[in-house]
Amino acid sequence: MALIYTDDEADERLDDFRDLTTADRRPDRPGGRGLVIAEGTVVVRRLLASPYPVRALLGVERRLRELEGDLAGLAVPAYVTSADVMARVVGFHLNRGVLAVADRAPRSTPEQVLEGARVVAVLEGVGDHENLGALFRNAAALGVDGVLLGPGCADPLYRRSVRVSMGNVLRVPFAPLPDWPAGLDLLRSGGFRVAALTPRPDAVDLCELSGPAEAEGDRVALLFGSEGHGLSDGALAAADLAVRIPMAGGVDSLNVATAAAVAFYEMGRRG
Amino acid sequence: MALIYTDDEADERLDDFRDLTTADRRPDRPGGRGLVIAEGTVVVRRLLASPYPVRALLGVERRLRELEGDLAGLAVPAYVTSADVMARVVGFHLNRGVLAVADRAPRSTPEQVLEGARVVAVLEGVGDHENLGALFRNAAALGVDGVLLGPGCADPLYRRSVRVSMGNVLRVPFAPLPDWPAGLDLLRSGGFRVAALTPRPDAVDLCELSGPAEAEGDRVALLFGSEGHGLSDGALAAADLAVRIPMAGGVDSLNVATAAAVAFYEMGRRG
């Protein structure tokens, strides 16, 4: 790794990092360039370990030195500048002191995500980038093997999702699931039981999913809807069963990422 | 309920609602006035149902009309104005269109919080208002009976905690627990087992807390530390046992509110 020093905020080599808060940096918007952006040493490290081709790093010297081991042998330019110049380039003050950008890798297919998986999450309408990021963080922590994205989901590779996930969107495999909800047949034909999480009172208790009656090698797909509206009727009808997390009376449902953490944990109890 | 119309942003009767983002509104800061502030109809409704003496409401007419049933018979002034005037009074644009302010009620004691409780959460160093609010939301949803606050915790009644909790800080009893960690003896003498949540590898699996060996009427206190540093050595030593949530390899621990949700859920499995 060679550090490249610059104190020119107009340096064209820093263009990948410019004006990160503007809408055109959102890959899901027209004109969005779709670069993957990692902030902070923990997440940058995960980006370096991911399949995404890293284009460059930008940071203060102290943070880049922390990453020297991770960068050894990589032909990735690492630009060193001051916190002030960095703030003017990216458009805001960045506490974490280091950024990396990468190109997108070719998308996985649902079949690739399901291969070898025992527990996956399938999302419908999870449109909030922070909720989506938090869900990926919980999936990684609690041993979920992949995530499939139905209609209305946010982009896991948007900067805010990457950050809230602590970089786990770069590690947990995901793919869009087209042809909704008929595409859920792909799961069933792969031997997954499709369990829809819902507050409906006729749903069975979540703990029945991990009960002693269940086979050890059982594959399960957990289906989550948006926090506001829950799953669509079509998605509920396409599931094999409906399960609910027992709630105390009169209380709003949990945040979708939190509900997912509880369900992921329950699945882990089987092991 | 009588609606009081005003379009004067300097109206002194609106002073309780003025400049909500300034630091002096934080009750934990010198000069902070310590009013309890609720935003949006759901949370305002919870404030009206709480023991906190409500001083006034401010909102757009449509939102205040939604609250007419809750306000019936209450001698609380409800000021109606436009979204623009409201934004200029509070200092930012408020999506939710209605606010209420209340005085603080006398603090509960730990003994009051523990009375009749089966499961409580005890926090050390949870200093982030949003994490704290989310933890209260999860406590309410998953049937936890109360929260005790050790040193370094944020104020549950700060505006941002109230909002993120969806108003559940106004429903779940809480109290400061002085004399840390010796104060934990209060729990033990009340028949609580004190279980410290920690990622330490020598901790037992969380599910052992709800195993068949446990008595039905068992009282449990779940002890959580800050996301960054975890529990102090003193707190860990003062606990009866250490439990951990099984995690997949190489992943950061869960957010403290999410870890708490998982533990609260596990406790609910006993019922």
XYZ file of C-alpha atoms in Angstrom:
542
model
C 0.000 0.000 0.000
C 1.256 3.459 -0.922
C -0.373 6.434 0.752
C -0.990 9.341 -1.609
C -1.014 12.733 0.072
C -3.243 15.534 -1.131
C -4.509 18.744 0.419
C -6.425 19.962 -2.629
C -10.123 19.567 -2.123
C -10.654 19.973 -5.887
C -8.305 17.058 -6.661
C -10.095 15.076 -9.390
C -8.803 11.827 -7.999
C -11.196 12.353 -5.078
C -14.307 12.651 -7.257
C -15.651 9.271 -6.152
C -15.962 10.725 -2.656
C -17.524 14.056 -3.581
C -20.849 15.361 -2.204
C -21.994 12.094 -0.697
C -25.261 13.496 0.620
C -26.615 14.567 -2.762
C -29.398 12.505 -4.241
C -27.420 11.483 -7.326
C -25.277 9.329 -5.090
C -28.250 7.113 -4.461
C -27.932 4.166 -6.792
C -31.700 3.693 -6.818
C -32.350 7.192 -8.201
C -32.024 8.276 -11.854
C -28.465 9.392 -12.398
C -27.294 7.621 -9.264
C -23.837 6.223 -9.813
C -24.273 3.278 -7.548
C -20.863 3.170 -5.956
C -20.722 1.239 -2.700
C -19.490 3.514 0.081
C -18.032 2.281 3.367
C -17.411 4.562 6.380
C -15.089 3.825 9.292
C -12.398 1.212 9.744
C -14.753 -1.646 10.684
C -16.919 -1.246 7.608
C -14.013 -0.435 5.268
C -12.374 -3.636 6.423
C -15.533 -5.565 5.518
C -15.622 -3.900 2.108
C -12.009 -4.922 1.496
C -12.936 -8.513 2.395
C -16.037 -8.491 0.166
C -16.405 -9.364 -3.514
C -16.948 -5.677 -4.380
C -14.007 -4.259 -6.371
C -12.621 -1.420 -4.239
C -11.722 1.682 -6.265
C -10.057 3.897 -3.640
C -9.814 4.937 0.006
C -9.825 8.421 1.481
C -8.950 9.155 5.067
C -6.883 10.854 7.681
C -3.465 9.290 8.118
C -4.169 7.687 11.480
C -7.146 5.732 10.182
C -5.411 4.621 6.998
C -2.457 3.361 9.033
C -4.878 1.190 11.011
C -5.869 -0.437 7.728
C -2.327 -1.090 6.479
C -2.572 -4.805 7.164
C -5.829 -5.114 5.263
C -4.440 -3.176 2.323
C -1.180 -5.069 2.019
C -0.772 -6.404 -1.501
C -3.820 -4.574 -2.852
C -3.391 -2.161 -5.756
C -5.902 0.321 -4.343
C -5.022 4.008 -4.080
C -5.321 5.356 -0.537
C -5.584 9.144 -0.408
C -4.492 10.867 2.773
C -5.760 14.286 3.678
C -6.881 16.348 6.668
C -10.260 16.017 8.384
C -11.117 19.501 7.075
C -10.390 18.774 3.430
C -12.218 15.477 3.770
C -15.289 17.252 5.156
C -15.268 19.702 2.240
C -14.969 16.910 -0.304
C -17.718 14.659 1.076
C -19.963 17.541 2.139
C -20.206 16.870 5.868
C -17.962 16.215 8.817
C -17.155 12.549 9.027
C -16.444 11.294 12.533
C -15.027 8.024 11.425
C -12.117 9.477 9.468
C -11.947 6.985 6.602
C -14.011 6.058 3.566
C -13.737 3.500 0.797
C -15.646 3.254 -2.464
C -16.212 0.175 -4.573
C -17.985 -0.739 -7.754
C -20.991 -2.977 -7.536
C -20.446 -6.645 -8.176
C -22.822 -8.570 -10.430
C -26.019 -9.312 -8.527
C -26.525 -12.713 -7.000
C -29.504 -14.746 -8.102
C -32.038 -16.082 -5.580
C -30.800 -19.574 -6.385
C -27.257 -18.584 -5.383
C -28.492 -17.107 -2.108
C -30.482 -20.236 -1.253
C -27.719 -22.705 -2.046
C -26.697 -24.385 1.186
C -28.821 -21.989 3.272
C -30.850 -23.226 6.225
C -32.513 -20.012 7.348
C -33.214 -17.048 5.093
C -35.203 -13.833 5.463
C -37.565 -12.666 2.734
C -38.663 -9.031 2.816
C -41.624 -7.182 1.337
C -41.821 -3.380 1.444
C -38.955 -2.793 3.860
C -38.271 0.599 2.304
C -36.407 2.294 5.128
C -32.634 2.181 4.636
C -31.874 2.113 8.368
C -34.353 -0.643 9.155
C -32.942 -2.651 6.267
C -29.370 -2.099 7.443
C -30.266 -3.064 11.010
C -31.954 -6.213 9.749
C -28.775 -7.261 7.928
C -26.742 -6.604 11.071
C -29.095 -8.843 13.036
C -29.050 -11.489 10.316
C -25.251 -11.651 10.428
C -25.117 -11.732 14.231
C -27.736 -14.444 14.568
C -26.586 -16.745 11.804
C -29.097 -16.137 9.008
C -27.714 -17.337 5.691
C -29.231 -14.896 3.207
C -31.857 -12.293 2.427
C -34.257 -12.132 -0.510
C -35.806 -8.786 -1.424
C -39.397 -8.661 -2.631
C -41.044 -5.513 -3.974
C -40.717 -2.146 -2.229
C -37.459 -2.825 -0.436
C -34.703 -0.257 -0.061
C -31.277 -0.826 -1.567
C -28.986 -2.657 0.875
C -25.950 -1.062 -0.783
C -27.040 2.531 -0.207
C -24.584 4.340 2.072
C -26.909 4.585 5.060
C -27.864 0.896 4.903
C -24.207 -0.073 4.677
C -23.390 2.019 7.747
C -26.292 0.895 9.945
C -25.618 -2.725 9.009
C -22.021 -2.258 10.256
C -20.977 -3.501 6.832
C -22.941 -6.719 7.089
C -24.790 -6.022 3.810
C -21.362 -6.775 2.324
C -21.254 -10.208 3.954
C -24.785 -11.610 4.077
C -25.751 -12.753 0.559
C -28.863 -11.131 -0.886
C -30.784 -11.017 -4.141
C -34.017 -9.570 -5.473
C -36.850 -12.096 -5.679
C -38.853 -11.302 -8.804
C -42.414 -12.340 -9.666
C -43.974 -11.554 -6.288
C -45.448 -13.446 -4.473
C -45.401 -16.357 -6.951
C -41.598 -16.312 -6.729
C -41.920 -17.771 -3.232
C -42.495 -21.114 -4.968
C -38.757 -21.157 -5.555
C -38.315 -21.481 -1.797
C -40.888 -24.197 -1.417
C -39.420 -26.207 -4.253
C -36.082 -25.896 -2.462
C -37.563 -27.524 0.629
C -38.054 -24.320 2.658
C -41.059 -23.862 4.882
C -42.213 -20.277 4.312
C -43.272 -18.708 7.628
C -44.916 -15.259 7.501
C -44.383 -13.035 10.551
C -47.597 -11.190 11.361
C -49.389 -9.824 14.427
C -52.634 -11.524 13.333
C -54.207 -13.305 16.307
C -54.819 -16.544 14.370
C -51.084 -16.952 13.708
C -49.260 -19.611 15.710
C -46.688 -18.713 18.331
C -43.214 -18.199 16.872
C -41.764 -20.799 19.222
C -43.640 -23.527 17.368
C -41.251 -23.000 14.476
C -38.417 -24.404 16.549
C -40.386 -27.009 18.480
C -39.207 -30.573 18.993
C -41.564 -31.744 16.247
C -39.399 -30.018 13.679
C -36.813 -31.964 11.777
C -33.196 -31.050 12.421
C -32.327 -30.272 8.832
C -35.460 -28.218 8.293
C -35.048 -25.219 5.988
C -37.034 -22.135 6.930
C -37.732 -18.858 5.137
C -38.964 -16.073 7.404
C -41.164 -13.559 5.636
C -41.315 -9.958 6.966
C -43.416 -7.023 5.810
C -43.035 -3.296 6.322
C -43.359 -1.842 9.789
C -46.291 0.297 8.752
C -48.455 -2.056 6.752
C -47.161 -5.528 7.383
C -47.285 -8.205 4.716
C -49.679 -7.966 1.813
C -52.592 -10.398 1.656
C -50.970 -12.016 -1.356
C -47.734 -12.663 0.512
C -49.590 -14.028 3.551
C -51.614 -16.344 1.339
C -48.478 -17.603 -0.391
C -46.825 -18.568 2.905
C -47.052 -22.054 4.392
C -47.931 -20.749 7.829
C -48.325 -17.520 9.781
C -46.386 -17.025 13.015
C -46.447 -14.230 15.538
C -44.257 -12.959 18.333
C -46.336 -12.908 21.540
C -46.890 -9.271 22.507
C -48.075 -7.571 25.648
C -51.519 -6.033 25.292
C -52.040 -2.687 23.675
C -48.556 -2.187 22.361
C -47.480 -1.415 18.824
C -45.612 -4.106 17.058
C -41.851 -4.133 17.250
C -39.629 -2.401 14.736
C -39.189 -4.759 11.765
C -35.463 -5.240 12.363
C -36.120 -6.034 16.028
C -38.917 -8.466 15.207
C -36.533 -10.099 12.752
C -33.847 -10.383 15.457
C -36.298 -12.192 17.729
C -37.306 -14.580 14.950
C -33.679 -15.179 13.900
C -32.821 -15.942 17.523
C -35.698 -18.411 17.769
C -34.406 -20.195 14.666
C -30.970 -20.407 16.231
C -32.467 -22.220 19.213
C -32.958 -25.252 16.991
C -29.238 -25.760 16.571
C -62.070 20.438 25.453
C -62.036 23.923 23.988
C -59.701 24.599 21.078
C -57.903 27.929 21.350
C -56.937 29.452 18.008
C -53.780 31.499 17.583
C -51.688 32.529 14.593
C -49.167 34.573 16.554
C -45.864 32.756 16.788
C -44.830 35.101 19.634
C -47.905 34.179 21.716
C -46.578 33.709 25.248
C -49.013 30.915 25.922
C -46.924 28.801 23.502
C -43.667 29.272 25.430
C -43.656 25.678 26.667
C -43.276 24.620 23.050
C -40.623 27.090 22.003
C -37.226 26.145 20.529
C -37.405 22.465 21.360
C -34.036 21.663 19.833
C -32.024 23.975 22.083
C -29.934 22.376 24.767
C -31.753 24.091 27.629
C -34.734 21.908 26.901
C -32.760 18.907 27.997
C -33.743 18.181 31.568
C -30.371 16.594 32.271
C -28.468 19.800 31.391
C -27.996 22.827 33.643
C -30.905 25.160 33.051
C -32.935 22.428 31.404
C -36.575 22.842 32.278
C -37.409 19.177 32.259
C -40.818 19.302 30.669
C -41.969 16.034 29.168
C -42.676 16.498 25.457
C -44.817 14.152 23.389
C -44.988 14.271 19.577
C -47.728 12.813 17.396
C -51.164 11.492 18.250
C -50.029 8.047 19.423
C -47.511 9.423 21.909
C -49.697 12.357 22.996
C -52.435 9.841 23.763
C -49.999 7.917 25.978
C -48.992 11.099 27.747
C -52.641 11.912 28.437
C -53.094 8.427 29.928
C -49.928 8.711 32.042
C -49.438 10.105 35.564
C -47.620 13.153 34.158
C -49.673 16.341 34.571
C -50.271 17.657 31.065
C -49.867 21.440 30.743
C -50.969 22.091 27.170
C -51.260 20.809 23.608
C -50.254 22.513 20.379
C -51.243 21.247 16.984
C -52.895 21.653 13.657
C -56.668 21.372 13.837
C -56.925 17.996 12.145
C -54.636 16.313 14.672
C -56.270 17.932 17.692
C -59.680 16.795 16.448
C -58.355 13.219 16.407
C -57.608 13.611 20.114
C -61.006 15.044 21.104
C -62.111 11.822 22.762
C -58.926 11.614 24.830
C -59.247 15.239 25.895
C -62.921 15.087 26.895
C -63.343 16.276 30.459
C -59.720 17.426 30.816
C -58.996 21.052 31.669
C -55.983 21.226 29.362
C -55.619 24.104 26.905
C -55.279 22.919 23.291
C -53.791 25.569 21.008
C -54.593 25.331 17.317
C -52.383 26.907 14.735
C -50.967 26.294 11.248
C -48.113 23.949 10.452
C -46.003 27.000 9.541
C -46.523 28.834 12.828
C -45.945 25.606 14.694
C -42.635 25.076 12.883
C -41.506 28.595 13.769
C -42.428 28.127 17.432
C -40.768 24.742 17.956
C -37.834 25.502 15.667
C -38.223 22.742 13.099
C -40.869 21.263 10.869
C -42.885 18.704 12.746
C -44.355 15.975 10.561
C -46.647 14.658 13.200
C -48.674 17.862 13.605
C -49.318 17.752 17.354
C -47.351 18.159 20.573
C -48.160 17.980 24.255
C -46.078 19.072 27.235
C -46.337 17.845 30.792
C -44.621 18.442 34.082
C -42.577 15.651 35.560
C -44.259 13.499 38.161
C -42.410 12.581 41.366
C -39.867 9.881 40.620
C -40.699 6.296 41.437
C -38.455 4.420 43.832
C -36.806 1.129 42.870
C -39.054 -0.592 45.434
C -42.141 0.723 43.642
C -40.855 -0.489 40.284
C -40.124 -3.963 41.651
C -43.443 -4.435 43.428
C -45.323 -7.225 41.699
C -42.782 -7.356 38.860
C -41.614 -10.677 37.427
C -39.113 -9.497 34.841
C -37.217 -6.214 35.001
C -34.341 -4.717 33.042
C -31.425 -3.040 34.817
C -29.190 -0.760 32.740
C -25.643 0.492 33.172
C -24.216 3.174 30.899
C -26.968 3.152 28.285
C -26.322 6.795 27.475
C -27.809 7.007 24.010
C -31.322 8.450 24.047
C -32.457 6.501 21.012
C -31.150 3.164 22.263
C -32.819 3.833 25.592
C -36.122 4.736 23.948
C -35.993 1.651 21.726
C -35.303 -0.506 24.773
C -38.433 0.832 26.496
C -40.470 0.158 23.361
C -39.239 -3.429 23.352
C -39.860 -3.784 27.096
C -43.473 -2.702 26.668
C -44.048 -4.941 23.643
C -42.534 -8.023 25.249
C -44.077 -7.730 28.697
C -41.215 -6.473 30.852
C -42.535 -4.963 34.073
C -40.033 -2.206 34.804
C -36.616 -0.682 34.204
C -33.975 0.354 36.742
C -31.318 2.847 35.690
C -27.789 2.468 36.960
C -25.045 5.043 36.389
C -24.425 6.608 32.998
C -27.902 6.142 31.597
C -29.661 8.747 29.488
C -32.897 10.340 30.648
C -35.926 8.304 29.498
C -38.049 11.459 29.556
C -35.887 13.422 27.116
C -37.835 14.231 23.957
C -35.920 11.907 21.667
C -36.241 8.953 24.069
C -39.965 9.576 24.391
C -40.371 9.602 20.610
C -38.273 6.528 19.824
C -40.004 4.608 22.625
C -43.361 5.416 20.953
C -44.366 6.852 24.311
C -43.630 3.668 26.210
C -41.306 5.485 28.632
C -44.586 6.942 29.882
C -46.025 3.480 30.564
C -43.207 1.207 31.683
C -42.274 2.084 35.294
C -38.665 3.102 35.854
C -36.462 4.463 38.616
C -32.808 5.237 39.215
C -30.962 2.547 41.161
C -28.468 4.292 43.439
C -25.374 2.848 45.105
C -23.999 0.942 42.113
C -23.467 -1.984 41.960
C -24.229 -2.700 45.631
C -27.792 -1.531 45.002
C -28.350 -4.758 43.072
C -28.737 -6.427 46.481
C -32.185 -4.888 46.566
C -33.129 -7.159 43.693
C -31.657 -10.253 45.241
C -33.381 -9.604 48.540
C -36.620 -9.305 46.556
C -36.103 -12.808 45.184
C -34.806 -11.788 41.749
C -32.085 -13.719 40.012
C -29.758 -11.138 38.514
C -28.613 -12.258 35.048
C -25.928 -10.184 33.313
C -26.018 -10.144 29.504
C -22.488 -10.305 28.124
C -20.702 -11.683 25.058
C -18.096 -13.378 27.302
C -17.530 -16.954 26.137
C -17.836 -18.419 29.639
C -21.395 -17.105 30.013
C -24.198 -19.659 29.748
C -26.607 -19.675 26.844
C -29.518 -17.277 27.325
C -32.011 -20.092 26.798
C -30.956 -21.666 30.101
C -32.709 -18.780 31.833
C -36.057 -20.090 30.668
C -35.304 -23.803 30.811
C -37.653 -26.346 32.357
C -35.534 -26.387 35.521
C -36.717 -22.883 36.354
C -39.593 -22.378 38.728
C -42.747 -20.871 37.284
C -42.877 -17.897 39.587
C -39.190 -17.126 39.185
C -38.311 -13.414 39.248
C -35.529 -12.333 36.909
C -33.584 -9.089 36.530
C -31.763 -8.751 33.211
C -28.670 -6.586 33.393
C -27.484 -4.756 30.245
C -24.410 -2.600 29.677
C -23.607 -0.025 27.037
C -23.185 -1.085 23.453
C -19.618 0.134 23.354
C -18.136 -1.141 26.569
C -20.569 -3.662 27.965
C -21.061 -4.111 31.690
C -18.400 -3.026 34.147
C -16.463 -5.692 36.015
C -18.204 -4.609 39.208
C -21.637 -5.105 37.726
C -20.687 -8.501 36.286
C -19.311 -9.600 39.644
C -22.471 -8.492 41.418
C -24.716 -10.579 39.141
C -25.823 -14.108 40.009
C -24.968 -15.436 36.585
C -23.740 -14.314 33.183
C -25.733 -15.197 30.082
C -25.041 -14.632 26.422
C -26.977 -14.600 23.193
C -25.387 -17.130 20.835
C -23.770 -15.202 17.969
C -22.448 -16.188 14.600
C -18.660 -15.991 14.343
C -16.891 -12.737 13.746
C -19.846 -10.428 14.134
C -20.188 -7.419 16.378
C -22.643 -7.749 19.179
C -26.205 -6.636 18.629
C -27.419 -3.149 19.386
C -28.286 -3.015 23.111
C -32.009 -2.490 22.490
C -32.044 -5.430 20.084
C -30.158 -7.680 22.492
C -32.656 -6.659 25.152
C -35.571 -7.576 22.855
C -34.119 -11.041 22.359
C -33.665 -11.523 26.100
C -37.139 -10.156 26.883
C -38.598 -12.546 24.328
C -36.736 -15.466 25.899
C -38.205 -14.549 29.298
C -41.678 -14.490 27.763
C -41.203 -18.068 26.596
C -41.516 -19.194 30.223
C -45.139 -18.107 30.356
